[in-house]
Amino acid sequence: MYRDLDLYIGGVWGKASSGGTRDVLDPATEEVVGRIQDATPQDLDRALQAAEEGFRAWKSVSTWERGAKLRQVAGLIRERVDTIAEIMSTETGKPLAEAKGETGAAADQFEWLGEEARRVYGQTIPGRTPDTRLQVIYQPVGVVAAFSAWNFPALLPARKIAAALAAGCSIIIKPAGEAPGSCAELVRACHDAGIPAGAVNFVTGQSSMIARHLISSDVVRKVSVTGSVPVGKEILHLAADGVKKVSMELGGHGPVIVFDDADAVKAAETCAATKFRNCGQVCISPSRFYVHERSYDAFAGRFAEVARGLKVGGGLEDGVQMGPLANPRGLETAKTLVEDAVSRGAELLAGGKPPSDRNRGYFFEPTVLGRVPDDARIMIEEPFGPVAPITTFSDYDEVMRRANSLPFGLAGYVFTGSLNLATRASEDLEVGMVGVNEMLLATAEAPFGGIKESGMGREGGSLGIHDYLEPKYVKMKI
């Protein structure tokens, strides 16, 4: 099912000019499943030229026609959900059911943003004199360079491609080398739906070289990135020289506050199911659990019980509930974070090591740590893996201070039956998104993004298209 991937430039699939390729591995088996092209600067120059020409053609297409094309892309993705999900599961190891859900969510982005293309409303401002007219119109920013992460290899690029196209921009998308196949299928759907040549371009290869080359080009006017905080900072520096419009969704370290009036057992079940989704490799994953001291035993006990009951394996295996980490870096990080926490006095309640029945692949048991001190590395660094640290609190102001103590601000979660507590905590958490008694936040119709070092701008919702538009003020005397 998995296949070698070419570059897609100017509406044509083709090889890199050097003939160089890179391997794509299945993280469940560590076997090579395909190869991607290793783009050269010459290939990137071709992509920039194609995107520039594609922008001139695509921006003149009416918003109604753009929307129709994007809805057609959504339909093709839904028709191909089984194929795309199998590719995704192979390259990431995520369970097939999760891969199908993500593929559907990617289609939703194209449908929603295709409809938003018709709803980019300007302004008419009353003039000070009868013979003047003041208007604000929105125009596409231009050519977009977009960089996506491997943990959601269809949804993340879909947010960028769909928003750019809806706004009338062209785009060069560079997916993560670990999981490029899902993004390639989105591009294939765009091609098959008749998106004009050059409006969408797909390049693969050495990430830092591609980023430097594209962002330094005068052709690119907008940069979008989903990745780690260090990567985001580097790209922001690159974009500053050209004063380019930037949006980025970076890392998080999602605090979860479980107040003593919440159903601790039910909250634990919800948290555990969400924490171990995609092996914990989710930017908005709940990753620091602050539980009221009166609820700790019930919450931690049930959380550990759920973790021990999860079936771990390759994403295409029957009944698997959690797959492997995406790469050996993630596996090593999980090991060291657990060791550090235990050395500082944390209790190991579940997991803590690679499964004994797996001698290949980047597997790690669903792991729960109890009574974790605040100075443990896992309470400070984003774990991005299947390790859940739980600690206690006794006072509202105390827990809010601890929850807001990090430079991250992507998502946070609250469990309570009190409208007062829910309202206060939602407003006091320093994050871009809050879930109250709910953890599945991402949806096409809502804005997704963070504050502080977790990024800038929003993807999705009615705000998502605006990061790809520039307002223009027009004053007319008649």
Coordinates of C-alpha atoms in Angstrom, one line a residue:
M1 CA 0.0 0.0 0.0
Y2 CA 2.8 2.5 0.9
R3 CA 4.6 3.8 -2.1
D4 CA 7.7 5.9 -3.0
L5 CA 6.8 9.6 -3.2
D6 CA 7.9 12.2 -5.8
L7 CA 7.9 15.9 -5.6
Y8 CA 4.8 17.7 -6.9
I9 CA 5.8 21.0 -8.6
G10 CA 3.7 22.9 -11.1
G11 CA 1.1 20.2 -11.3
V12 CA 3.5 17.5 -12.2
W13 CA 4.9 14.6 -10.0
G14 CA 8.7 14.1 -10.6
K15 CA 12.1 13.2 -9.1
A16 CA 14.5 15.4 -7.4
S17 CA 17.2 16.8 -9.8
S18 CA 20.0 15.1 -7.8
G19 CA 18.3 11.7 -7.9
G20 CA 18.7 11.6 -4.1
T21 CA 16.1 9.9 -1.8
R22 CA 15.5 9.4 1.9
D23 CA 13.9 6.4 3.6
V24 CA 10.6 6.3 5.4
L25 CA 10.3 3.8 8.3
D26 CA 7.4 2.0 9.9
P27 CA 7.9 2.8 13.6
A28 CA 6.3 -0.4 14.6
T29 CA 8.8 -2.6 12.8
E30 CA 11.7 -0.2 12.0
E31 CA 11.5 -1.4 8.4
V32 CA 11.8 0.8 5.3
V33 CA 8.4 1.2 3.8
G34 CA 9.1 3.8 1.2
R35 CA 11.3 6.6 0.0
I36 CA 10.9 10.3 -0.5
Q37 CA 12.8 12.7 -2.9
D38 CA 15.6 14.7 -1.5
A39 CA 14.9 18.1 -3.0
T40 CA 17.7 20.3 -4.1
P41 CA 17.9 24.2 -4.1
Q42 CA 17.2 23.9 -7.9
D43 CA 14.0 21.9 -7.2
L44 CA 12.9 24.5 -4.6
D45 CA 13.5 27.3 -7.1
R46 CA 11.2 25.5 -9.5
A47 CA 8.6 25.2 -6.8
L48 CA 8.9 28.9 -6.0
Q49 CA 8.4 29.8 -9.7
A50 CA 5.5 27.4 -10.0
A51 CA 3.9 28.8 -6.8
E52 CA 4.3 32.4 -8.1
E53 CA 2.6 31.5 -11.3
G54 CA 0.0 29.5 -9.5
F55 CA -0.8 32.4 -7.3
R56 CA -1.5 34.7 -10.2
A57 CA -3.9 32.1 -11.7
W58 CA -5.6 31.0 -8.5
K59 CA -6.2 34.4 -6.9
S60 CA -8.4 35.4 -9.9
V61 CA -10.7 32.4 -9.4
S62 CA -14.0 33.5 -7.8
T63 CA -14.6 32.6 -4.2
W64 CA -17.6 30.5 -5.2
E65 CA -15.5 28.4 -7.5
R66 CA -12.7 28.1 -5.0
G67 CA -15.1 26.8 -2.4
A68 CA -16.6 24.3 -4.9
K69 CA -13.1 23.0 -5.6
L70 CA -12.2 22.6 -2.0
R71 CA -15.5 20.8 -1.3
Q72 CA -14.6 18.5 -4.1
V73 CA -11.2 17.8 -2.5
A74 CA -13.0 17.0 0.8
G75 CA -15.2 14.5 -1.1
L76 CA -12.2 12.8 -2.7
I77 CA -10.5 12.5 0.7
R78 CA -13.6 10.9 2.2
E79 CA -13.8 8.5 -0.7
R80 CA -10.2 7.4 -0.1
V81 CA -10.4 7.3 3.7
D82 CA -9.4 3.6 3.9
T83 CA -6.3 4.0 1.6
I84 CA -5.2 7.2 3.4
A85 CA -5.7 5.7 6.8
E86 CA -3.7 2.7 6.0
I87 CA -0.8 4.8 4.7
M88 CA -1.0 7.0 7.8
S89 CA -1.0 4.0 10.2
T90 CA 2.0 2.5 8.4
E91 CA 4.1 5.7 8.6
T92 CA 3.1 6.7 12.1
G93 CA 2.1 3.5 13.9
K94 CA -1.2 5.0 15.1
P95 CA -4.2 2.7 15.4
L96 CA -6.2 2.4 12.2
A97 CA -9.4 3.8 13.9
E98 CA -7.5 6.9 14.9
A99 CA -6.0 7.2 11.4
K100 CA -9.5 7.1 9.8
G101 CA -10.8 9.7 12.3
E102 CA -7.9 12.0 11.4
T103 CA -8.5 11.5 7.7
G104 CA -12.1 12.5 8.1
A105 CA -11.0 15.6 10.1
A106 CA -8.7 16.6 7.3
A107 CA -11.6 16.4 4.9
D108 CA -13.6 18.6 7.2
Q109 CA -10.9 21.3 7.0
F110 CA -11.3 21.5 3.2
E111 CA -15.1 21.6 3.4
W112 CA -15.3 24.2 6.2
L113 CA -12.6 26.5 4.7
G114 CA -14.1 26.1 1.2
E115 CA -17.3 27.5 2.7
E116 CA -15.4 30.3 4.5
A117 CA -14.0 31.5 1.2
R118 CA -17.4 33.0 0.5
R119 CA -17.6 34.7 3.9
V120 CA -14.5 36.9 3.9
Y121 CA -16.4 40.1 4.7
G122 CA -14.9 43.6 4.4
Q123 CA -16.1 46.8 5.9
T124 CA -17.8 49.9 4.7
I125 CA -17.0 52.9 6.9
P126 CA -19.1 56.1 6.8
G127 CA -17.1 59.0 5.3
R128 CA -16.8 62.3 7.0
T129 CA -18.1 64.1 3.9
P130 CA -20.9 63.2 1.5
D131 CA -18.4 62.7 -1.4
T132 CA -16.1 60.2 0.3
R133 CA -16.3 56.4 0.7
L134 CA -14.1 54.3 3.0
Q135 CA -13.8 50.6 2.5
V136 CA -11.7 47.7 3.9
I137 CA -11.2 44.7 1.6
Y138 CA -9.3 41.5 2.1
Q139 CA -6.8 40.1 -0.4
P140 CA -4.7 36.9 -0.4
V141 CA -1.3 37.5 1.1
G142 CA 0.5 35.6 -1.7
V143 CA 2.8 32.5 -1.9
V144 CA 2.8 30.5 1.3
A145 CA 5.6 28.2 2.6
A146 CA 4.2 25.7 5.1
F147 CA 5.9 23.2 7.3
S148 CA 4.0 20.4 9.0
A149 CA 4.7 17.9 11.8
W150 CA 4.6 14.1 11.8
N151 CA 2.2 13.5 14.6
F152 CA -1.0 14.3 12.6
P153 CA 0.3 14.0 9.1
A154 CA -3.0 14.6 7.3
L155 CA -4.8 17.0 9.6
L156 CA -2.0 19.5 10.1
P157 CA -1.2 20.0 6.4
A158 CA -4.9 20.1 5.6
R159 CA -5.3 23.1 7.9
K160 CA -2.6 25.0 6.0
I161 CA -3.4 23.9 2.4
A162 CA -7.2 24.4 2.8
A163 CA -6.8 27.8 4.4
A164 CA -4.3 29.0 1.8
L165 CA -6.4 27.9 -1.1
A166 CA -9.6 29.3 0.4
A167 CA -7.9 32.7 0.7
G168 CA -6.7 32.6 -2.9
C169 CA -3.0 31.9 -2.0
S170 CA -0.7 29.3 -3.5
I171 CA 1.3 27.1 -1.2
I172 CA 4.4 25.0 -1.0
I173 CA 3.9 22.4 1.6
K174 CA 6.8 20.5 3.2
P175 CA 5.6 17.6 5.4
A176 CA 7.7 15.9 8.0
G177 CA 10.1 13.3 6.6
E178 CA 8.9 10.7 9.1
A179 CA 5.3 10.7 7.7
P180 CA 5.0 12.3 4.3
G181 CA 2.5 9.8 2.7
S182 CA -0.6 11.2 4.2
C183 CA 0.1 14.7 3.0
A184 CA 1.0 13.5 -0.5
E185 CA -2.5 12.0 -0.6
L186 CA -4.1 15.4 0.2
V187 CA -2.1 16.9 -2.6
R188 CA -3.2 14.1 -4.9
A189 CA -6.8 14.9 -4.1
C190 CA -6.2 18.6 -4.9
H191 CA -4.7 17.6 -8.3
D192 CA -7.6 15.2 -9.0
A193 CA -10.1 17.9 -8.0
G194 CA -8.6 20.3 -10.6
I195 CA -6.8 22.7 -8.4
P196 CA -4.7 24.7 -11.0
A197 CA -1.0 23.8 -11.5
G198 CA 1.2 25.6 -9.1
A199 CA -1.4 26.5 -6.6
V200 CA -0.3 23.5 -4.5
N201 CA 3.3 22.2 -4.5
F202 CA 4.8 19.4 -2.4
V203 CA 8.5 19.1 -1.5
T204 CA 10.4 16.8 0.7
G205 CA 14.0 16.5 1.9
Q206 CA 16.4 18.1 4.3
S207 CA 14.2 20.3 6.6
S208 CA 16.5 23.1 7.6
M209 CA 17.8 23.6 4.1
I210 CA 14.3 23.7 2.6
A211 CA 13.1 26.1 5.3
R212 CA 16.1 28.5 4.8
H213 CA 15.7 28.4 1.0
L214 CA 12.0 29.0 0.9
I215 CA 11.7 31.6 3.6
S216 CA 14.6 33.6 2.3
S217 CA 13.0 33.9 -1.1
D218 CA 11.2 37.2 -1.9
V219 CA 8.5 35.1 -3.6
V220 CA 7.2 33.8 -0.2
R221 CA 5.1 36.3 1.7
K222 CA 3.6 34.0 4.4
V223 CA 5.0 31.2 6.6
S224 CA 3.0 28.6 8.5
V225 CA 4.6 26.1 10.8
T226 CA 3.5 23.3 13.1
G227 CA 6.4 22.0 15.2
S228 CA 8.4 22.3 18.4
V229 CA 9.1 25.6 20.1
P230 CA 12.8 25.6 19.1
V231 CA 11.9 25.0 15.5
G232 CA 9.3 27.8 15.6
K233 CA 11.8 30.2 17.0
E234 CA 14.3 29.4 14.3
I235 CA 11.7 29.9 11.6
L236 CA 10.5 33.2 13.2
H237 CA 14.1 34.4 13.0
L238 CA 14.3 33.5 9.3
A239 CA 11.0 35.2 8.5
A240 CA 12.0 38.4 10.3
D241 CA 14.6 39.3 7.7
G242 CA 11.9 39.5 5.0
V243 CA 9.2 40.8 7.4
K244 CA 7.0 37.9 6.4
K245 CA 3.6 37.1 7.8
V246 CA 3.9 34.2 10.2
S247 CA 1.5 31.8 12.0
M248 CA 2.7 28.9 14.1
E249 CA 1.3 26.3 16.3
L250 CA 4.1 25.0 18.6
G251 CA 4.5 22.8 21.6
G252 CA 2.4 22.7 24.7
H253 CA 2.3 21.1 28.1
G254 CA -1.4 20.9 28.9
P255 CA -2.4 21.3 32.5
V256 CA -5.4 19.4 33.8
I257 CA -7.1 20.6 36.9
V258 CA -9.5 18.2 38.6
F259 CA -11.4 19.9 41.4
D260 CA -12.8 18.0 44.3
D261 CA -16.4 18.4 43.2
A262 CA -15.8 16.5 40.0
D263 CA -16.4 12.7 39.5
A264 CA -12.8 11.6 40.0
V265 CA -13.3 8.2 38.4
K266 CA -15.1 9.5 35.4
A267 CA -12.5 12.3 35.0
A268 CA -9.7 9.7 35.2
E269 CA -11.3 7.6 32.4
T270 CA -11.7 10.6 30.2
C271 CA -8.1 11.8 30.9
A272 CA -6.5 8.4 30.3
A273 CA -8.3 7.8 27.0
T274 CA -7.1 11.2 25.8
K275 CA -3.6 11.1 27.2
F276 CA -2.7 7.9 25.4
R277 CA -4.3 8.8 22.1
N278 CA -1.6 8.8 19.4
C279 CA 0.8 7.4 22.0
G280 CA 0.7 10.8 23.8
Q281 CA 2.2 12.5 20.7
V282 CA -0.4 15.3 20.6
C283 CA 0.4 19.0 21.0
I284 CA -2.8 19.5 23.1
S285 CA -2.3 16.3 25.0
P286 CA -3.2 16.6 28.7
S287 CA 0.3 16.2 30.2
R288 CA 0.3 17.6 33.8
F289 CA -2.5 16.4 36.0
Y290 CA -3.3 18.5 39.1
V291 CA -5.8 16.6 41.2
H292 CA -7.4 17.9 44.4
E293 CA -5.8 16.0 47.4
R294 CA -9.3 14.6 48.4
S295 CA -9.7 13.1 44.9
Y296 CA -6.2 11.9 44.3
D297 CA -6.5 8.2 45.3
A298 CA -9.7 7.6 43.3
F299 CA -8.3 9.5 40.2
A300 CA -4.8 8.0 40.2
G301 CA -6.0 4.5 40.9
R302 CA -8.5 4.5 38.0
F303 CA -6.1 6.2 35.6
A304 CA -3.4 3.5 36.3
E305 CA -6.0 0.8 35.9
V306 CA -7.1 2.1 32.4
A307 CA -3.4 2.4 31.4
R308 CA -2.6 -1.2 32.3
G309 CA -5.6 -2.4 30.3
L310 CA -4.6 -0.8 27.0
K311 CA -3.5 -3.0 24.1
V312 CA -0.2 -1.9 22.6
G313 CA 0.9 -2.8 19.1
G314 CA 1.3 -1.8 15.5
G315 CA -1.4 0.4 14.1
L316 CA -2.7 -2.2 11.6
E317 CA -3.0 -5.0 14.2
D318 CA -6.5 -5.9 15.4
G319 CA -7.7 -4.4 18.6
V320 CA -4.7 -2.1 19.2
Q321 CA -5.4 0.9 21.3
M322 CA -2.0 2.5 21.4
G323 CA 0.8 2.3 18.8
P324 CA 4.5 3.1 19.0
L325 CA 6.3 6.4 19.3
A326 CA 7.2 7.8 16.0
N327 CA 11.0 7.7 16.3
P328 CA 13.8 6.6 18.6
R329 CA 14.2 10.1 20.0
G330 CA 10.7 9.9 21.5
L331 CA 11.4 6.5 23.0
E332 CA 14.6 7.7 24.7
T333 CA 12.8 10.8 26.0
A334 CA 10.1 8.7 27.6
K335 CA 12.7 6.5 29.3
T336 CA 14.7 9.4 30.7
L337 CA 11.6 11.4 31.9
V338 CA 10.4 8.4 33.9
E339 CA 13.8 7.7 35.4
D340 CA 14.1 11.4 36.4
A341 CA 10.7 11.5 38.0
V342 CA 11.2 8.3 40.0
S343 CA 14.6 9.5 41.2
R344 CA 12.9 12.6 42.6
G345 CA 10.4 10.6 44.6
A346 CA 7.5 10.0 42.1
E347 CA 5.6 6.7 42.4
L348 CA 5.4 4.4 39.4
L349 CA 1.8 3.4 39.2
A350 CA 1.7 1.8 35.7
G351 CA 4.1 1.0 32.9
G352 CA 7.5 2.7 32.9
K353 CA 9.4 0.6 30.2
P354 CA 9.2 -0.8 26.7
P355 CA 6.8 -3.8 26.5
S356 CA 8.5 -7.2 27.1
D357 CA 6.8 -8.8 24.1
R358 CA 8.2 -6.3 21.6
N359 CA 11.8 -6.6 20.4
R360 CA 11.4 -4.2 17.5
G361 CA 9.7 -0.8 17.1
Y362 CA 9.6 2.3 19.3
F363 CA 7.1 1.0 21.8
F364 CA 6.7 2.2 25.4
E365 CA 4.1 1.1 27.9
P366 CA 1.3 3.4 28.9
T367 CA 2.8 4.9 32.0
V368 CA 1.4 6.7 35.0
L369 CA 3.4 8.5 37.6
G370 CA 1.9 9.5 41.0
R371 CA 2.8 12.3 43.4
V372 CA 5.2 13.8 41.0
P373 CA 7.2 16.8 42.4
D374 CA 7.0 20.1 40.4
D375 CA 10.8 20.1 39.9
A376 CA 10.7 16.8 37.9
R377 CA 11.7 17.3 34.3
I378 CA 8.3 15.9 33.1
M379 CA 6.5 18.7 34.9
I380 CA 8.6 21.3 33.1
E381 CA 9.4 19.8 29.6
E382 CA 6.7 18.7 27.1
P383 CA 6.8 14.9 27.3
F384 CA 5.2 14.2 23.9
G385 CA 4.8 10.5 24.8
P386 CA 2.7 8.0 26.8
V387 CA 3.7 9.2 30.2
A388 CA 1.2 10.8 32.6
P389 CA 2.4 12.7 35.7
I390 CA -0.1 13.2 38.5
T391 CA 0.3 15.5 41.5
T392 CA -2.0 17.0 44.1
F393 CA -3.2 20.5 45.0
S394 CA -5.3 22.0 47.8
D395 CA -6.0 25.6 46.9
Y396 CA -7.4 27.3 43.8
D397 CA -4.8 30.1 43.7
E398 CA -2.0 27.7 44.3
V399 CA -2.9 25.3 41.5
M400 CA -3.5 28.2 39.0
R401 CA -0.1 29.6 39.7
R402 CA 1.5 26.2 39.1
A403 CA -0.6 25.5 36.0
N404 CA 0.5 28.9 34.5
S405 CA 4.1 28.7 35.6
L406 CA 5.5 27.4 32.2
P407 CA 6.2 29.4 29.0
F408 CA 3.7 27.2 27.1
G409 CA 0.1 28.2 26.6
L410 CA -1.6 25.9 24.1
A411 CA -4.4 24.0 25.8
G412 CA -5.7 23.4 29.4
Y413 CA -8.4 21.4 30.9
V414 CA -10.8 21.7 33.9
F415 CA -13.0 19.1 35.6
T416 CA -15.7 20.4 37.9
G417 CA -19.4 20.4 38.4
S418 CA -19.4 24.1 39.4
L419 CA -20.3 26.8 36.9
N420 CA -18.4 29.3 39.0
L421 CA -15.2 27.2 39.1
A422 CA -15.5 26.3 35.4
T423 CA -15.8 30.0 34.4
R424 CA -13.1 31.3 36.7
A425 CA -10.6 28.6 35.7
S426 CA -11.3 28.9 32.0
E427 CA -10.6 32.6 32.2
D428 CA -7.6 32.3 34.5
L429 CA -5.7 29.5 32.6
E430 CA -3.1 31.2 30.3
V431 CA -3.8 29.1 27.2
G432 CA -5.4 29.5 23.8
M433 CA -7.9 26.7 24.3
V434 CA -9.7 25.3 27.3
G435 CA -11.8 22.1 27.7
V436 CA -14.3 21.9 30.6
N437 CA -15.2 18.3 31.4
E438 CA -14.1 17.6 27.7
M439 CA -10.8 17.0 26.1
L440 CA -11.3 16.6 22.3
L441 CA -10.9 20.2 21.3
A442 CA -9.9 20.1 17.7
T443 CA -12.7 20.7 15.2
A444 CA -12.8 22.4 11.8
E445 CA -15.3 25.1 13.0
A446 CA -13.3 26.3 16.0
P447 CA -10.0 28.3 16.1
F448 CA -7.0 26.2 17.1
G449 CA -3.8 27.8 18.5
G450 CA -2.0 29.0 21.5
I451 CA -0.4 31.9 23.3
K452 CA 3.0 32.6 24.9
E453 CA 5.7 30.3 23.4
S454 CA 3.0 27.9 22.1
G455 CA 2.6 30.1 19.0
M456 CA 0.7 32.8 17.2
G457 CA -2.2 32.9 14.9
R458 CA -5.1 30.5 14.6
E459 CA -6.0 27.6 12.3
G460 CA -9.6 26.6 11.6
G461 CA -12.9 28.2 12.4
S462 CA -13.9 31.6 10.9
L463 CA -10.5 33.0 12.1
G464 CA -8.4 30.4 10.2
I465 CA -8.6 32.0 6.8
H466 CA -7.6 35.5 8.1
D467 CA -4.0 34.5 8.6
Y468 CA -3.8 34.1 4.8
L469 CA -5.3 37.5 4.0
E470 CA -4.2 41.1 4.2
P471 CA -6.7 44.0 4.9
K472 CA -6.5 46.9 2.4
Y473 CA -8.1 50.2 3.2
V474 CA -9.5 52.2 0.2
K475 CA -10.6 55.9 0.4
M476 CA -12.5 57.1 -2.6
K477 CA -13.6 60.6 -3.5
I478 CA -16.6 60.8 -5.8

